[in-house]
């Protein structure tokens, strides 16, 4: 009983802590809108390409901790109140005819926007992203869908995997334009290398330092957010590990290329790659 209660209690306390932190961010966003109004950024915005389950939520909170909320889309009020904690897709956002003009006045634009969507919005976008080891990323997405998504909660883990088999193993590469019919992995890798910053979740602190060095920002992080239940993560990893490793070959190649680019950027910035705590 204690073995079950212990992790549950820790996870429950973490959930409560995150809600309190999120509420403080919402208050800051609300106050910023009253004090600064429609404050604008006098340069091209940074587009954060949020690959699912790849520290995007943690990075958004890094921005909430470090940057004026008036310069972030979505700021905490927009994200947690207006959008109910969801990342709206570009089709939903574009229903507002004023969205693009207003959001381009921000410094940071964060969302599940792929390479081609961002290029529709900007001719020469300043993009940045995080990558995660494909096996860990895929396990995390399966756990997230199983525990959070209404369409998958009633399914078994195997059913979740089989239903998404065609996309799970190429999720990161697809965000940057990979399509299996085109067999254009190298093109997707070249798209990734257009990013002015690429970070790795397993080197998160070093990545934030690298972002600061490359983009001349002053970001800092207080820790990870949106961590899944450890027991279910272990279950997926142990029971379906071989199946998943077979599925993720495209994303593994994409990640390996991204790791090389990350190392190049770190070398150019004079940073050593530390063994950071995973996010």
Short mmCIF file of C-alpha atoms in Angstrom, two decimals:
data_model
loop_
_atom_site.label_atom_id
_atom_site.label_comp_id
_atom_site.label_asym_id
_atom_site.label_seq_id
_atom_site.Cartn_x
_atom_site.Cartn_y
_atom_site.Cartn_z
CA UNK A 1 0.00 0.00 0.00
CA UNK A 2 2.79 2.43 0.94
CA UNK A 3 4.56 1.69 -2.34
CA UNK A 4 1.48 2.90 -4.21
CA UNK A 5 0.54 5.74 -1.84
CA UNK A 6 4.03 7.26 -1.76
CA UNK A 7 4.36 8.05 -5.50
CA UNK A 8 0.68 9.06 -5.66
CA UNK A 9 1.15 11.54 -2.81
CA UNK A 10 4.26 13.01 -4.40
CA UNK A 11 2.50 13.36 -7.76
CA UNK A 12 -0.56 14.92 -6.11
CA UNK A 13 1.60 17.45 -4.25
CA UNK A 14 3.42 18.29 -7.48
CA UNK A 15 0.07 18.86 -9.20
CA UNK A 16 -1.04 21.23 -6.42
CA UNK A 17 2.30 23.06 -6.59
CA UNK A 18 2.01 23.48 -10.37
CA UNK A 19 -1.52 24.89 -10.02
CA UNK A 20 -0.30 27.47 -7.51
CA UNK A 21 2.61 28.43 -9.78
CA UNK A 22 0.29 28.67 -12.79
CA UNK A 23 -2.08 30.90 -10.83
CA UNK A 24 0.80 33.25 -10.02
CA UNK A 25 1.69 33.40 -13.72
CA UNK A 26 -1.93 34.21 -14.61
CA UNK A 27 -1.91 37.06 -12.08
CA UNK A 28 1.31 38.42 -13.56
CA UNK A 29 -0.14 38.30 -17.07
CA UNK A 30 -3.31 40.04 -15.96
CA UNK A 31 -1.38 42.80 -14.19
CA UNK A 32 0.95 43.18 -17.18
CA UNK A 33 -2.02 43.74 -19.48
CA UNK A 34 -3.28 46.47 -17.16
CA UNK A 35 0.10 48.16 -16.64
CA UNK A 36 1.70 47.81 -20.07
CA UNK A 37 -1.38 47.41 -22.28
CA UNK A 38 -0.47 46.41 -25.84
CA UNK A 39 3.29 46.63 -25.34
CA UNK A 40 5.08 45.67 -28.56
CA UNK A 41 8.47 44.23 -29.48
CA UNK A 42 10.50 46.27 -31.98
CA UNK A 43 12.10 43.33 -33.80
CA UNK A 44 11.05 40.09 -35.50
CA UNK A 45 9.52 37.58 -33.08
CA UNK A 46 11.00 34.25 -32.06
CA UNK A 47 8.84 31.27 -33.03
CA UNK A 48 9.22 28.38 -30.59
CA UNK A 49 8.44 25.15 -32.48
CA UNK A 50 6.83 23.03 -29.78
CA UNK A 51 7.24 19.34 -30.62
CA UNK A 52 4.80 17.35 -28.44
CA UNK A 53 6.28 16.05 -25.16
CA UNK A 54 9.61 17.79 -25.74
CA UNK A 55 9.90 20.31 -22.87
CA UNK A 56 7.67 22.85 -24.60
CA UNK A 57 5.54 23.43 -21.51
CA UNK A 58 8.66 23.76 -19.38
CA UNK A 59 10.14 26.24 -21.84
CA UNK A 60 6.93 28.28 -21.86
CA UNK A 61 7.21 28.53 -18.08
CA UNK A 62 10.84 29.55 -18.44
CA UNK A 63 9.52 32.47 -20.48
CA UNK A 64 6.89 33.23 -17.82
CA UNK A 65 9.64 33.30 -15.19
CA UNK A 66 12.08 35.36 -17.23
CA UNK A 67 10.33 37.66 -19.71
CA UNK A 68 7.63 40.37 -19.65
CA UNK A 69 4.31 38.60 -20.08
CA UNK A 70 3.09 41.28 -22.47
CA UNK A 71 5.69 40.02 -24.98
CA UNK A 72 4.74 36.31 -24.85
CA UNK A 73 2.06 34.49 -26.85
CA UNK A 74 0.31 32.86 -25.23
CA UNK A 75 0.86 34.70 -21.97
CA UNK A 76 -0.34 32.86 -18.88
CA UNK A 77 -3.77 34.49 -18.86
CA UNK A 78 -4.33 33.60 -22.51
CA UNK A 79 -3.00 30.06 -22.04
CA UNK A 80 -4.72 29.05 -18.80
CA UNK A 81 -7.87 31.19 -18.87
CA UNK A 82 -8.72 32.00 -22.50
CA UNK A 83 -7.41 28.71 -23.98
CA UNK A 84 -8.09 26.54 -20.88
CA UNK A 85 -4.51 25.24 -20.79
CA UNK A 86 -4.57 24.05 -24.41
CA UNK A 87 -2.26 24.98 -27.27
CA UNK A 88 -4.61 26.15 -30.00
CA UNK A 89 -3.91 24.99 -33.55
CA UNK A 90 -3.28 27.48 -36.33
CA UNK A 91 -6.75 26.93 -37.81
CA UNK A 92 -8.41 27.93 -34.54
CA UNK A 93 -6.12 30.94 -34.14
CA UNK A 94 -6.63 32.17 -37.67
CA UNK A 95 -10.39 32.45 -37.10
CA UNK A 96 -9.48 35.77 -35.52
CA UNK A 97 -8.61 38.06 -38.48
CA UNK A 98 -6.47 40.23 -36.19
CA UNK A 99 -4.51 37.39 -34.63
CA UNK A 100 -1.44 37.42 -36.85
CA UNK A 101 -0.98 41.18 -36.83
CA UNK A 102 -1.30 41.37 -33.05
CA UNK A 103 0.82 38.32 -32.22
CA UNK A 104 3.71 39.52 -34.39
CA UNK A 105 4.10 42.40 -31.96
CA UNK A 106 5.19 39.90 -29.31
CA UNK A 107 8.76 38.75 -28.78
CA UNK A 108 7.89 35.07 -28.29
CA UNK A 109 5.31 32.97 -30.13
CA UNK A 110 4.91 29.46 -28.70
CA UNK A 111 2.72 26.65 -29.98
CA UNK A 112 2.34 23.38 -31.87
CA UNK A 113 3.04 25.13 -35.17
CA UNK A 114 4.97 23.20 -37.80
CA UNK A 115 7.70 24.49 -40.08
CA UNK A 116 5.41 25.19 -43.03
CA UNK A 117 2.79 27.05 -40.98
CA UNK A 118 5.45 29.33 -39.51
CA UNK A 119 6.78 30.07 -42.99
CA UNK A 120 3.28 31.10 -44.06
CA UNK A 121 3.31 33.61 -41.23
CA UNK A 122 6.82 34.95 -41.80
CA UNK A 123 9.20 34.96 -44.78
CA UNK A 124 12.35 34.62 -42.66
CA UNK A 125 11.22 33.40 -39.24
CA UNK A 126 13.56 33.16 -36.27
CA UNK A 127 12.78 29.64 -35.07
CA UNK A 128 13.94 27.69 -32.04
CA UNK A 129 13.03 24.29 -30.64
CA UNK A 130 13.91 21.50 -28.23
CA UNK A 131 14.53 17.86 -29.14
CA UNK A 132 14.19 14.83 -26.91
CA UNK A 133 15.52 11.28 -27.19
CA UNK A 134 12.89 9.60 -29.40
CA UNK A 135 12.23 6.60 -27.16
CA UNK A 136 11.60 8.78 -24.11
CA UNK A 137 9.53 11.26 -26.12
CA UNK A 138 7.35 8.53 -27.61
CA UNK A 139 6.75 6.86 -24.24
CA UNK A 140 5.85 10.22 -22.74
CA UNK A 141 3.32 10.95 -25.50
CA UNK A 142 1.66 7.53 -25.08
CA UNK A 143 1.37 8.08 -21.32
CA UNK A 144 0.04 11.60 -21.82
CA UNK A 145 -2.65 10.44 -24.25
CA UNK A 146 -3.62 7.49 -22.07
CA UNK A 147 -4.01 9.64 -18.94
CA UNK A 148 -5.20 12.98 -20.33
CA UNK A 149 -6.91 12.62 -23.71
CA UNK A 150 -10.62 11.66 -23.66
CA UNK A 151 -10.33 9.69 -26.91
CA UNK A 152 -7.62 7.41 -25.50
CA UNK A 153 -8.41 7.02 -21.79
CA UNK A 154 -10.65 3.99 -22.34
CA UNK A 155 -8.15 2.20 -24.60
CA UNK A 156 -5.45 -0.21 -23.53
CA UNK A 157 -1.85 0.87 -23.91
CA UNK A 158 -1.42 -1.46 -26.86
CA UNK A 159 -4.50 0.00 -28.55
CA UNK A 160 -3.13 3.53 -28.08
CA UNK A 161 0.18 2.52 -29.66
CA UNK A 162 -1.40 0.68 -32.58
CA UNK A 163 -3.85 3.50 -33.30
CA UNK A 164 -0.98 6.02 -33.55
CA UNK A 165 1.64 3.70 -34.99
CA UNK A 166 1.88 5.60 -38.28
CA UNK A 167 2.78 8.92 -36.64
CA UNK A 168 4.39 8.28 -33.25
CA UNK A 169 7.77 7.29 -34.64
CA UNK A 170 8.22 10.34 -36.85
CA UNK A 171 6.56 13.05 -34.76
CA UNK A 172 9.63 15.30 -34.42
CA UNK A 173 10.72 15.00 -38.05
CA UNK A 174 7.15 15.60 -39.28
CA UNK A 175 6.98 18.94 -37.46
CA UNK A 176 9.87 20.05 -39.66
CA UNK A 177 8.32 18.84 -42.89
CA UNK A 178 9.10 15.12 -43.12
CA UNK A 179 6.53 13.01 -44.99
CA UNK A 180 6.94 9.24 -45.48
CA UNK A 181 5.64 9.35 -49.06
CA UNK A 182 8.25 11.95 -49.98
CA UNK A 183 11.06 10.18 -48.09
CA UNK A 184 12.46 13.66 -47.42
CA UNK A 185 14.22 13.20 -44.09
CA UNK A 186 17.28 15.16 -45.21
CA UNK A 187 15.04 18.07 -46.17
CA UNK A 188 13.48 18.02 -42.69
CA UNK A 189 16.96 18.02 -41.16
CA UNK A 190 17.91 21.05 -43.24
CA UNK A 191 14.74 22.77 -42.01
CA UNK A 192 15.81 21.99 -38.43
CA UNK A 193 19.20 23.58 -39.09
CA UNK A 194 17.43 26.82 -40.02
CA UNK A 195 16.65 27.23 -36.32
CA UNK A 196 18.72 29.86 -34.59
CA UNK A 197 18.65 27.66 -31.48
CA UNK A 198 18.11 23.95 -30.88
CA UNK A 199 18.13 22.58 -27.33
CA UNK A 200 18.06 19.07 -25.88
CA UNK A 201 15.89 18.09 -22.93
CA UNK A 202 18.65 15.93 -21.42
CA UNK A 203 20.90 18.99 -21.41
CA UNK A 204 18.22 21.46 -20.39
CA UNK A 205 20.27 23.85 -18.25
CA UNK A 206 23.08 23.92 -20.80
CA UNK A 207 20.46 24.49 -23.49
CA UNK A 208 19.05 27.51 -21.66
CA UNK A 209 22.59 28.88 -21.31
CA UNK A 210 23.11 28.28 -25.02
CA UNK A 211 19.85 30.06 -25.84
CA UNK A 212 20.99 33.04 -23.78
CA UNK A 213 24.37 33.09 -25.55
CA UNK A 214 22.90 32.84 -29.05
CA UNK A 215 19.82 35.03 -28.68
CA UNK A 216 21.19 37.47 -26.09
CA UNK A 217 18.39 36.65 -23.66
CA UNK A 218 18.38 36.25 -19.88
CA UNK A 219 16.27 33.14 -19.40
CA UNK A 220 16.45 30.97 -16.31
CA UNK A 221 14.67 27.84 -15.14
CA UNK A 222 13.37 26.69 -11.76
CA UNK A 223 12.60 23.10 -12.79
CA UNK A 224 10.51 20.78 -14.92
CA UNK A 225 6.74 20.83 -15.40
CA UNK A 226 4.19 18.41 -16.83
CA UNK A 227 5.92 15.19 -15.69
CA UNK A 228 3.99 11.95 -16.27
CA UNK A 229 3.29 9.17 -13.72
CA UNK A 230 6.50 7.10 -13.25
CA UNK A 231 4.73 3.75 -12.87
CA UNK A 232 2.93 4.05 -16.20
CA UNK A 233 6.10 5.28 -17.91
CA UNK A 234 7.90 2.15 -16.67
CA UNK A 235 5.05 -0.08 -17.82
CA UNK A 236 5.09 1.32 -21.35
CA UNK A 237 8.89 1.20 -21.54
CA UNK A 238 9.18 -2.38 -20.30
CA UNK A 239 6.19 -4.01 -22.00
CA UNK A 240 6.32 -2.25 -25.37
CA UNK A 241 9.96 -1.17 -25.61
CA UNK A 242 10.89 -3.40 -28.56
CA UNK A 243 7.82 -2.35 -30.53
CA UNK A 244 8.56 1.33 -29.94
CA UNK A 245 12.23 1.07 -30.86
CA UNK A 246 11.20 -0.43 -34.17
CA UNK A 247 8.75 2.43 -34.76
CA UNK A 248 11.03 5.39 -34.03
CA UNK A 249 13.78 4.88 -36.60
CA UNK A 250 12.96 8.07 -38.54
CA UNK A 251 12.87 10.22 -35.42
CA UNK A 252 16.06 8.55 -34.19
CA UNK A 253 17.90 9.67 -37.33
CA UNK A 254 16.36 13.14 -37.01
CA UNK A 255 17.39 13.38 -33.36
CA UNK A 256 20.94 12.26 -34.12
CA UNK A 257 21.25 15.03 -36.73
CA UNK A 258 19.80 17.50 -34.21
CA UNK A 259 22.33 16.39 -31.60
CA UNK A 260 25.15 17.15 -34.03
CA UNK A 261 23.70 20.62 -34.68
CA UNK A 262 23.31 21.24 -30.94
CA UNK A 263 26.96 20.31 -30.40
CA UNK A 264 28.01 22.64 -33.20
CA UNK A 265 26.06 25.54 -31.70
CA UNK A 266 27.44 24.86 -28.22
CA UNK A 267 31.00 24.70 -29.57
CA UNK A 268 30.58 27.99 -31.42
CA UNK A 269 29.27 29.58 -28.22
CA UNK A 270 32.15 28.15 -26.17
CA UNK A 271 29.88 26.08 -23.91
CA UNK A 272 30.68 22.62 -22.56
CA UNK A 273 27.82 20.11 -22.55
CA UNK A 274 27.08 19.19 -18.96
CA UNK A 275 25.11 16.17 -17.81
CA UNK A 276 22.01 18.07 -16.75
CA UNK A 277 19.00 16.72 -14.94
CA UNK A 278 16.43 15.50 -17.47
CA UNK A 279 13.27 17.51 -18.06
#
